[in-house]
mmCIF file of C-alpha atoms in Angstrom:
data_model
loop_
_atom_site.group_PDB
_atom_site.id
_atom_site.type_symbol
_atom_site.label_atom_id
_atom_site.label_comp_id
_atom_site.label_asym_id
_atom_site.label_seq_id
_atom_site.Cartn_x
_atom_site.Cartn_y
_atom_site.Cartn_z
ATOM 1 C CA ARG J 1 2.834 -35.258 108.941
ATOM 2 C CA ARG J 2 3.662 -35.004 112.632
ATOM 3 C CA PRO J 3 1.428 -37.899 113.808
ATOM 4 C CA ALA J 4 3.036 -40.174 111.193
ATOM 5 C CA HIS J 5 6.503 -39.018 112.217
ATOM 6 C CA LEU J 6 5.611 -39.954 115.810
ATOM 7 C CA GLY J 7 4.583 -43.460 114.767
ATOM 8 C CA GLY J 8 0.943 -42.963 113.849
ATOM 9 C CA GLU J 9 -0.696 -45.278 111.318
ATOM 10 C CA GLY J 10 -4.222 -43.936 111.114
ATOM 11 C CA ILE J 11 -6.188 -40.702 111.450
ATOM 12 C CA GLU J 12 -9.961 -40.590 111.871
ATOM 13 C CA LEU J 13 -11.338 -37.193 110.854
ATOM 14 C CA GLY J 14 -14.774 -35.724 111.472
ATOM 15 C CA MET J 15 -16.153 -32.344 110.455
ATOM 16 C CA ALA J 16 -19.286 -30.530 109.331
ATOM 17 C CA HIS J 17 -19.720 -28.552 106.086
ATOM 18 C CA ARG J 18 -17.465 -25.506 106.356
ATOM 19 C CA GLY J 19 -14.212 -26.240 104.520
ATOM 20 C CA ARG J 20 -15.201 -29.809 103.684
ATOM 21 C CA LEU J 21 -14.596 -29.489 99.932
ATOM 22 C CA ASN J 22 -11.152 -28.094 100.707
ATOM 23 C CA VAL J 23 -10.390 -31.102 102.932
ATOM 24 C CA LEU J 24 -11.702 -33.596 100.357
ATOM 25 C CA ALA J 25 -9.663 -32.114 97.517
ATOM 26 C CA ASN J 26 -6.444 -31.047 99.202
ATOM 27 C CA LEU J 27 -6.053 -33.511 102.079
ATOM 28 C CA PHE J 28 -7.750 -36.637 100.741
ATOM 29 C CA ASN J 29 -6.842 -35.927 97.097
ATOM 30 C CA LYS J 30 -10.375 -36.533 95.889
ATOM 31 C CA PRO J 31 -10.473 -35.511 92.195
ATOM 32 C CA LEU J 32 -12.097 -32.145 91.604
ATOM 33 C CA GLY J 33 -13.984 -33.709 88.701
ATOM 34 C CA ALA J 34 -15.528 -36.212 91.086
ATOM 35 C CA LEU J 35 -16.736 -33.402 93.345
ATOM 36 C CA CYS J 36 -18.235 -31.527 90.394
ATOM 37 C CA SER J 37 -19.914 -34.717 89.158
ATOM 38 C CA GLU J 38 -21.541 -35.301 92.550
ATOM 39 C CA PHE J 39 -22.830 -31.735 92.728
ATOM 40 C CA GLU J 40 -24.407 -32.074 89.297
ATOM 41 C CA GLU J 41 -25.701 -35.577 90.203
ATOM 42 C CA ARG J 42 -24.255 -37.162 87.103
ATOM 43 C CA GLY J 43 -24.106 -40.932 86.673
ATOM 44 C CA GLY J 44 -26.965 -41.732 89.050
ATOM 45 C CA GLY J 45 -24.960 -40.697 92.109
ATOM 46 C CA GLU J 46 -27.617 -38.743 93.991
ATOM 47 C CA VAL J 47 -26.559 -38.427 97.621
ATOM 48 C CA GLY J 48 -29.129 -36.066 99.136
ATOM 49 C CA ASP J 49 -29.411 -32.370 99.863
ATOM 50 C CA VAL J 50 -25.754 -31.646 100.669
ATOM 51 C CA LYS J 51 -23.547 -33.425 98.159
ATOM 52 C CA TYR J 52 -20.519 -33.927 100.376
ATOM 53 C CA HIS J 53 -22.162 -35.419 103.475
ATOM 54 C CA LEU J 54 -20.668 -38.810 102.674
ATOM 55 C CA GLY J 55 -17.136 -39.534 103.798
ATOM 56 C CA THR J 56 -14.071 -40.887 102.065
ATOM 57 C CA HIS J 57 -10.750 -42.527 102.800
ATOM 58 C CA THR J 58 -7.216 -42.595 101.476
ATOM 59 C CA VAL J 59 -3.783 -44.020 102.194
ATOM 60 C CA MET J 60 -0.947 -41.493 102.141
ATOM 61 C CA GLU J 61 2.801 -41.717 102.452
ATOM 62 C CA LEU J 62 3.717 -39.388 105.316
ATOM 63 C CA ALA J 63 7.160 -39.149 106.896
ATOM 64 C CA GLY J 64 8.106 -42.402 105.167
ATOM 65 C CA ARG J 65 5.102 -44.275 106.636
ATOM 66 C CA ARG J 66 1.791 -45.417 105.201
ATOM 67 C CA CYS J 67 -0.992 -43.561 106.983
ATOM 68 C CA HIS J 68 -4.661 -44.578 106.619
ATOM 69 C CA MET J 69 -6.961 -41.552 106.788
ATOM 70 C CA SER J 70 -10.760 -41.618 106.921
ATOM 71 C CA LEU J 71 -13.290 -38.789 106.783
ATOM 72 C CA ALA J 72 -16.533 -39.860 108.436
ATOM 73 C CA ALA J 73 -19.912 -39.205 106.858
ATOM 74 C CA ASN J 74 -21.979 -36.641 108.725
ATOM 75 C CA PRO J 75 -25.607 -35.470 108.819
ATOM 76 C CA SER J 76 -26.733 -31.843 108.887
ATOM 77 C CA HIS J 77 -26.484 -31.874 112.697
ATOM 78 C CA LEU J 78 -23.054 -30.240 112.904
ATOM 79 C CA GLU J 79 -21.506 -32.092 115.846
ATOM 80 C CA ALA J 80 -23.321 -35.444 115.604
ATOM 81 C CA VAL J 81 -20.244 -36.959 113.971
ATOM 82 C CA ASP J 82 -18.048 -36.409 117.066
ATOM 83 C CA PRO J 83 -18.855 -39.605 119.027
ATOM 84 C CA VAL J 84 -18.881 -41.603 115.772
ATOM 85 C CA VAL J 85 -15.298 -40.604 114.987
ATOM 86 C CA VAL J 86 -14.161 -41.217 118.556
ATOM 87 C CA GLY J 87 -15.886 -44.617 118.515
ATOM 88 C CA LYS J 88 -14.251 -45.572 115.203
ATOM 89 C CA THR J 89 -10.880 -44.555 116.610
ATOM 90 C CA ARG J 90 -11.363 -46.711 119.713
ATOM 91 C CA ALA J 91 -12.502 -49.639 117.538
ATOM 92 C CA LYS J 92 -9.482 -49.439 115.256
ATOM 93 C CA GLN J 93 -7.171 -49.207 118.249
ATOM 94 C CA TYR J 94 -8.846 -52.353 119.586
ATOM 95 C CA PHE J 95 -8.473 -54.333 116.377
ATOM 96 C CA ILE J 96 -4.757 -53.548 115.915
ATOM 97 C CA GLY J 97 -3.885 -53.947 119.610
ATOM 98 C CA ASP J 98 -3.003 -50.289 120.080
ATOM 99 C CA VAL J 99 -3.197 -50.361 123.883
ATOM 100 C CA GLU J 100 -1.005 -47.247 124.203
ATOM 101 C CA ARG J 101 -3.421 -45.400 121.882
ATOM 102 C CA ARG J 102 -0.689 -43.739 119.842
ATOM 103 C CA ARG J 103 -1.063 -45.487 116.481
ATOM 104 C CA VAL J 104 -4.586 -44.254 115.631
ATOM 105 C CA MET J 105 -5.836 -40.779 116.551
ATOM 106 C CA ALA J 106 -9.026 -38.761 116.164
ATOM 107 C CA VAL J 107 -9.173 -35.237 114.740
ATOM 108 C CA LEU J 108 -12.405 -33.226 114.948
ATOM 109 C CA LEU J 109 -13.001 -29.956 113.088
ATOM 110 C CA HIS J 110 -15.622 -27.684 114.635
ATOM 111 C CA GLY J 111 -17.254 -24.364 113.969
ATOM 112 C CA ASP J 112 -17.086 -21.808 116.784
ATOM 113 C CA ALA J 113 -20.860 -21.508 117.304
ATOM 114 C CA ALA J 114 -21.391 -25.281 117.319
ATOM 115 C CA PHE J 115 -18.410 -25.947 119.599
ATOM 116 C CA SER J 116 -19.863 -23.788 122.378
ATOM 117 C CA GLY J 117 -23.536 -24.298 121.552
ATOM 118 C CA GLN J 118 -24.022 -28.037 121.136
ATOM 119 C CA GLY J 119 -23.892 -30.194 124.251
ATOM 120 C CA ILE J 120 -22.521 -33.241 122.455
ATOM 121 C CA VAL J 121 -19.092 -31.551 122.397
ATOM 122 C CA ALA J 122 -18.961 -31.303 126.189
ATOM 123 C CA GLU J 123 -20.298 -34.854 126.518
ATOM 124 C CA CYS J 124 -17.510 -36.268 124.351
ATOM 125 C CA MET J 125 -14.903 -34.290 126.261
ATOM 126 C CA GLU J 126 -16.150 -35.427 129.663
ATOM 127 C CA LEU J 127 -15.869 -39.039 128.502
ATOM 128 C CA SER J 128 -12.435 -38.522 126.933
ATOM 129 C CA ASP J 129 -10.287 -39.677 129.866
ATOM 130 C CA ILE J 130 -12.479 -42.509 131.193
ATOM 131 C CA PRO J 131 -10.384 -45.711 130.881
ATOM 132 C CA THR J 132 -13.072 -47.741 129.100
ATOM 133 C CA TYR J 133 -13.806 -44.922 126.630
ATOM 134 C CA THR J 134 -10.558 -43.029 126.042
ATOM 135 C CA THR J 135 -8.801 -42.975 122.690
ATOM 136 C CA GLY J 136 -5.678 -41.343 124.058
ATOM 137 C CA GLY J 137 -6.849 -37.829 123.291
ATOM 138 C CA THR J 138 -8.606 -36.077 120.414
ATOM 139 C CA VAL J 139 -7.193 -33.085 118.535
ATOM 140 C CA HIS J 140 -9.998 -30.520 118.268
ATOM 141 C CA VAL J 141 -9.603 -27.800 115.624
ATOM 142 C CA VAL J 142 -12.059 -24.912 115.841
ATOM 143 C CA ILE J 143 -12.514 -22.903 112.643
ATOM 144 C CA ASN J 144 -13.481 -19.762 114.520
ATOM 145 C CA ASN J 145 -14.950 -17.380 111.955
ATOM 146 C CA MET J 146 -16.720 -15.505 114.753
ATOM 147 C CA ILE J 147 -20.207 -15.987 113.380
ATOM 148 C CA GLY J 148 -22.883 -18.687 113.513
ATOM 149 C CA PHE J 149 -24.908 -18.350 110.291
ATOM 150 C CA THR J 150 -26.003 -14.751 111.018
ATOM 151 C CA THR J 151 -25.429 -14.677 114.789
ATOM 152 C CA ASP J 152 -22.620 -12.687 116.416
ATOM 153 C CA PRO J 153 -20.694 -14.345 119.292
ATOM 154 C CA ARG J 154 -22.164 -11.979 121.903
ATOM 155 C CA ALA J 155 -25.642 -13.238 120.997
ATOM 156 C CA SER J 156 -24.765 -16.945 120.949
ATOM 157 C CA ARG J 157 -22.759 -17.652 124.121
ATOM 158 C CA SER J 158 -21.940 -16.248 127.572
ATOM 159 C CA SER J 159 -18.209 -17.081 127.609
ATOM 160 C CA TYR J 160 -15.582 -14.846 126.025
ATOM 161 C CA HIS J 161 -13.975 -17.674 124.039
ATOM 162 C CA CYS J 162 -15.972 -20.335 122.206
ATOM 163 C CA THR J 163 -13.402 -22.877 123.428
ATOM 164 C CA ASN J 164 -14.079 -22.331 127.133
ATOM 165 C CA VAL J 165 -16.045 -25.581 127.197
ATOM 166 C CA ALA J 166 -12.670 -27.398 126.980
ATOM 167 C CA LYS J 167 -11.620 -25.895 130.315
ATOM 168 C CA GLY J 168 -13.953 -28.401 131.954
ATOM 169 C CA ILE J 169 -11.386 -31.144 131.323
ATOM 170 C CA GLU J 170 -8.379 -28.815 131.643
ATOM 171 C CA ALA J 171 -7.425 -29.356 128.009
ATOM 172 C CA PRO J 172 -4.781 -26.974 126.664
ATOM 173 C CA ILE J 173 -6.223 -24.406 124.249
ATOM 174 C CA VAL J 174 -4.032 -22.753 121.617
ATOM 175 C CA HIS J 175 -5.468 -19.575 120.059
ATOM 176 C CA VAL J 176 -3.850 -18.757 116.717
ATOM 177 C CA ASN J 177 -4.347 -16.083 114.054
ATOM 178 C CA GLY J 178 -5.781 -17.703 110.929
ATOM 179 C CA ASP J 179 -4.079 -15.083 108.746
ATOM 180 C CA ASP J 180 -0.657 -16.321 109.875
ATOM 181 C CA VAL J 181 -0.106 -19.521 107.884
ATOM 182 C CA GLU J 182 3.109 -20.568 109.592
ATOM 183 C CA ALA J 183 1.707 -19.873 113.062
ATOM 184 C CA VAL J 184 -1.240 -22.180 112.275
ATOM 185 C CA VAL J 185 1.158 -24.914 111.139
ATOM 186 C CA HIS J 186 3.176 -24.492 114.341
ATOM 187 C CA ALA J 187 0.014 -24.656 116.480
ATOM 188 C CA MET J 188 -1.097 -27.882 114.785
ATOM 189 C CA ASP J 189 2.371 -29.391 115.217
ATOM 190 C CA LEU J 190 2.271 -28.483 118.900
ATOM 191 C CA ALA J 191 -1.186 -30.094 119.282
ATOM 192 C CA ALA J 192 -0.023 -33.338 117.648
ATOM 193 C CA ARG J 193 3.027 -33.490 119.901
ATOM 194 C CA TRP J 194 0.920 -32.808 123.022
ATOM 195 C CA ARG J 195 -1.569 -35.508 122.169
ATOM 196 C CA HIS J 196 1.200 -38.039 121.528
ATOM 197 C CA ALA J 197 3.070 -37.221 124.735
ATOM 198 C CA PHE J 198 0.171 -36.915 127.195
ATOM 199 C CA ARG J 199 -2.636 -38.820 125.441
ATOM 200 C CA LYS J 200 -5.266 -36.226 126.311
ATOM 201 C CA ASP J 201 -7.521 -33.855 124.356
ATOM 202 C CA VAL J 202 -6.068 -30.622 122.982
ATOM 203 C CA VAL J 203 -7.784 -27.691 121.229
ATOM 204 C CA VAL J 204 -6.507 -25.386 118.482
ATOM 205 C CA ASP J 205 -8.680 -22.279 118.039
ATOM 206 C CA VAL J 206 -8.012 -20.828 114.564
ATOM 207 C CA VAL J 207 -9.338 -17.271 114.844
ATOM 208 C CA CYS J 208 -10.353 -16.176 111.357
ATOM 209 C CA TYR J 209 -13.384 -14.901 109.462
ATOM 210 C CA ARG J 210 -15.925 -16.022 106.864
ATOM 211 C CA ARG J 211 -15.343 -14.074 103.661
ATOM 212 C CA HIS J 212 -18.628 -15.027 101.967
ATOM 213 C CA GLY J 213 -22.129 -15.796 103.170
ATOM 214 C CA HIS J 214 -23.362 -18.912 104.918
ATOM 215 C CA ASN J 215 -24.301 -20.274 101.490
ATOM 216 C CA GLU J 216 -24.753 -18.985 97.953
ATOM 217 C CA LEU J 217 -28.135 -17.439 98.881
ATOM 218 C CA ASP J 218 -26.920 -15.542 101.953
ATOM 219 C CA GLU J 219 -25.779 -11.933 101.589
ATOM 220 C CA PRO J 220 -23.948 -11.311 104.911
ATOM 221 C CA SER J 221 -23.749 -7.516 104.499
ATOM 222 C CA LEU J 222 -27.500 -7.407 105.210
ATOM 223 C CA THR J 223 -27.043 -8.727 108.759
ATOM 224 C CA GLN J 224 -23.428 -7.669 109.497
ATOM 225 C CA PRO J 225 -22.824 -4.608 107.271
ATOM 226 C CA LEU J 226 -19.908 -3.095 109.220
ATOM 227 C CA THR J 227 -18.120 -6.425 109.688
ATOM 228 C CA TYR J 228 -18.371 -7.328 106.012
ATOM 229 C CA ALA J 229 -17.254 -3.880 104.896
ATOM 230 C CA GLU J 230 -14.043 -4.572 106.852
ATOM 231 C CA ILE J 231 -13.722 -8.110 105.480
ATOM 232 C CA ARG J 232 -14.015 -6.916 101.883
ATOM 233 C CA ARG J 233 -11.156 -4.468 102.488
ATOM 234 C CA HIS J 234 -9.012 -7.128 104.167
ATOM 235 C CA PRO J 235 -6.480 -9.024 101.996
ATOM 236 C CA THR J 236 -6.893 -12.783 101.629
ATOM 237 C CA VAL J 237 -4.629 -15.312 103.331
ATOM 238 C CA LEU J 238 -3.030 -16.034 99.940
ATOM 239 C CA GLN J 239 -2.225 -12.357 99.435
ATOM 240 C CA LEU J 240 -0.805 -11.951 102.938
ATOM 241 C CA TYR J 241 1.363 -15.093 102.752
ATOM 242 C CA ALA J 242 2.565 -14.244 99.233
ATOM 243 C CA ARG J 243 3.692 -10.819 100.477
ATOM 244 C CA GLU J 244 5.487 -12.450 103.397
ATOM 245 C CA LEU J 245 7.304 -14.901 101.136
ATOM 246 C CA GLU J 246 8.179 -12.177 98.636
ATOM 247 C CA ALA J 247 9.577 -9.988 101.431
ATOM 248 C CA ALA J 248 11.716 -12.943 102.553
ATOM 249 C CA ARG J 249 12.780 -13.464 98.905
ATOM 250 C CA ALA J 250 11.516 -17.033 99.031
ATOM 251 C CA VAL J 251 9.378 -16.472 95.906
ATOM 252 C CA ASP J 252 8.720 -13.622 93.496
ATOM 253 C CA ALA J 253 5.429 -12.146 92.309
ATOM 254 C CA GLU J 254 5.723 -13.856 88.926
ATOM 255 C CA ALA J 255 6.011 -17.299 90.525
ATOM 256 C CA VAL J 256 2.877 -16.624 92.602
ATOM 257 C CA ARG J 257 1.009 -15.480 89.494
ATOM 258 C CA ARG J 258 2.000 -18.594 87.513
ATOM 259 C CA LEU J 259 1.006 -20.892 90.359
ATOM 260 C CA SER J 260 -2.380 -19.179 90.744
ATOM 261 C CA GLU J 261 -3.052 -19.466 87.026
ATOM 262 C CA SER J 262 -2.098 -23.150 86.953
ATOM 263 C CA VAL J 263 -4.495 -23.886 89.824
ATOM 264 C CA LEU J 264 -7.360 -22.104 88.039
ATOM 265 C CA GLU J 265 -6.550 -23.992 84.822
ATOM 266 C CA GLU J 266 -6.703 -27.272 86.734
ATOM 267 C CA TYR J 267 -10.126 -26.283 88.155
ATOM 268 C CA GLU J 268 -11.463 -25.583 84.657
ATOM 269 C CA HIS J 269 -10.012 -28.814 83.263
ATOM 270 C CA GLU J 270 -11.495 -30.936 86.052
ATOM 271 C CA TYR J 271 -14.881 -29.277 85.705
ATOM 272 C CA ALA J 272 -14.928 -29.950 81.966
ATOM 273 C CA ALA J 273 -14.044 -33.605 82.570
ATOM 274 C CA ALA J 274 -16.568 -34.124 85.384
ATOM 275 C CA GLY J 275 -18.959 -35.997 83.093
ATOM 276 C CA GLN J 276 -16.430 -38.793 82.651
ATOM 277 C CA HIS J 277 -16.277 -39.609 86.353
ATOM 278 C CA GLN J 278 -17.901 -42.863 87.446
ATOM 279 C CA GLN J 279 -18.971 -42.956 91.084
ATOM 280 C CA ARG J 280 -18.344 -46.089 93.149
ATOM 281 C CA ALA J 281 -19.554 -47.123 96.608
ATOM 282 C CA SER J 282 -15.939 -47.818 97.539
ATOM 283 C CA ASP J 283 -15.253 -44.070 97.212
ATOM 284 C CA TRP J 284 -17.055 -43.656 100.537
ATOM 285 C CA LEU J 285 -16.793 -46.970 102.409
ATOM 286 C CA PRO J 286 -13.267 -48.117 103.363
ATOM 287 C CA PRO J 287 -12.531 -51.806 102.693
ATOM 288 C CA ASN J 288 -11.566 -52.508 106.308
ATOM 289 C CA TRP J 289 -15.161 -51.725 107.348
ATOM 290 C CA GLN J 290 -16.430 -54.378 104.931
ATOM 291 C CA GLY J 291 -14.830 -57.179 106.916
ATOM 292 C CA GLY J 292 -11.286 -57.195 105.540
ATOM 293 C CA GLY J 293 -7.995 -56.033 106.973
ATOM 294 C CA LEU J 294 -8.981 -56.374 110.628
ATOM 295 C CA LYS J 295 -6.304 -57.839 112.872
ATOM 296 C CA LYS J 296 -6.965 -59.945 115.931
ATOM 297 C CA SER J 297 -6.993 -57.767 119.031
ATOM 298 C CA THR J 298 -4.704 -58.234 122.004
ATOM 299 C CA GLU J 299 -6.937 -56.003 124.156
ATOM 300 C CA PRO J 300 -9.688 -57.458 126.391
ATOM 301 C CA ARG J 301 -13.049 -57.008 124.661
ATOM 302 C CA HIS J 302 -14.815 -55.347 127.592
ATOM 303 C CA GLY J 303 -12.331 -52.539 128.182
ATOM 304 C CA ALA J 304 -10.343 -54.145 130.982
ATOM 305 C CA SER J 305 -7.115 -52.593 129.710
ATOM 306 C CA LYS J 306 -5.052 -50.426 132.009
ATOM 307 C CA PRO J 307 -5.925 -46.722 132.046
ATOM 308 C CA THR J 308 -3.858 -44.662 129.603
ATOM 309 C CA ARG J 309 -3.026 -41.627 131.674
ATOM 310 C CA GLY J 310 -0.498 -38.909 130.955
ATOM 311 C CA ALA J 311 3.024 -39.988 130.018
#
């Protein structure tokens, strides 16, 4: 909500697989039945090996403003989507005359191993403040579950933090405990405000863990037995936040139980109705990238605009 409150009109989002279904369902409001239908390849909608590689788009009412949000399609190469999202952001800024680069912003979600291990991240960051390339800063969110498939951090990088690559451009890095819901919200609000004020990259490192395996075939206790013994004893984020709210008398245990049951009922209902979903190409390709809705630019075509340095 903060970017919209600050005058933003569009958000370009890029990410890999981890958490993508969550983003599609809860941020972009993609029907759960549609997701189930795509996984079961009903209605002739085969989309390849990973069923949610394709992107989507939506228009949401945030802070009293219409905000256009797009999730870019991505291949299996985890960080390949980064320059695509940044390029789309720059293009949209061009077409709406956003020379201050505050109306459209890029948000990139990374995994910890990929953020430090794939050179395309550093390449995008080193280009981020060049006048003919800049988008006025990208918000980088690292979902730091402290493992890369089966590899521990000490075996995958030399730096202590996976976000040290961002020090090369002196970007601020906010480390936050993923178990603390309100701290994560505060960190994201801070990142949005920083980006708006200074128009430079900012990184939020959400330090958390991966409760299950890399996929449904991976049993993580075979490669990290001590770590996963601790994780199985550790309460979930829902349990921790529910306890916090109950202690503050904001909710009671019965309200949490009813809400949890209603969510599970919705899951079952959507799964049962998945066969009725009809897939459309427009679910993945926004109309403004089919030639409509593009405004005439007031910015010189070859990047001769003034540099957008810090405010």
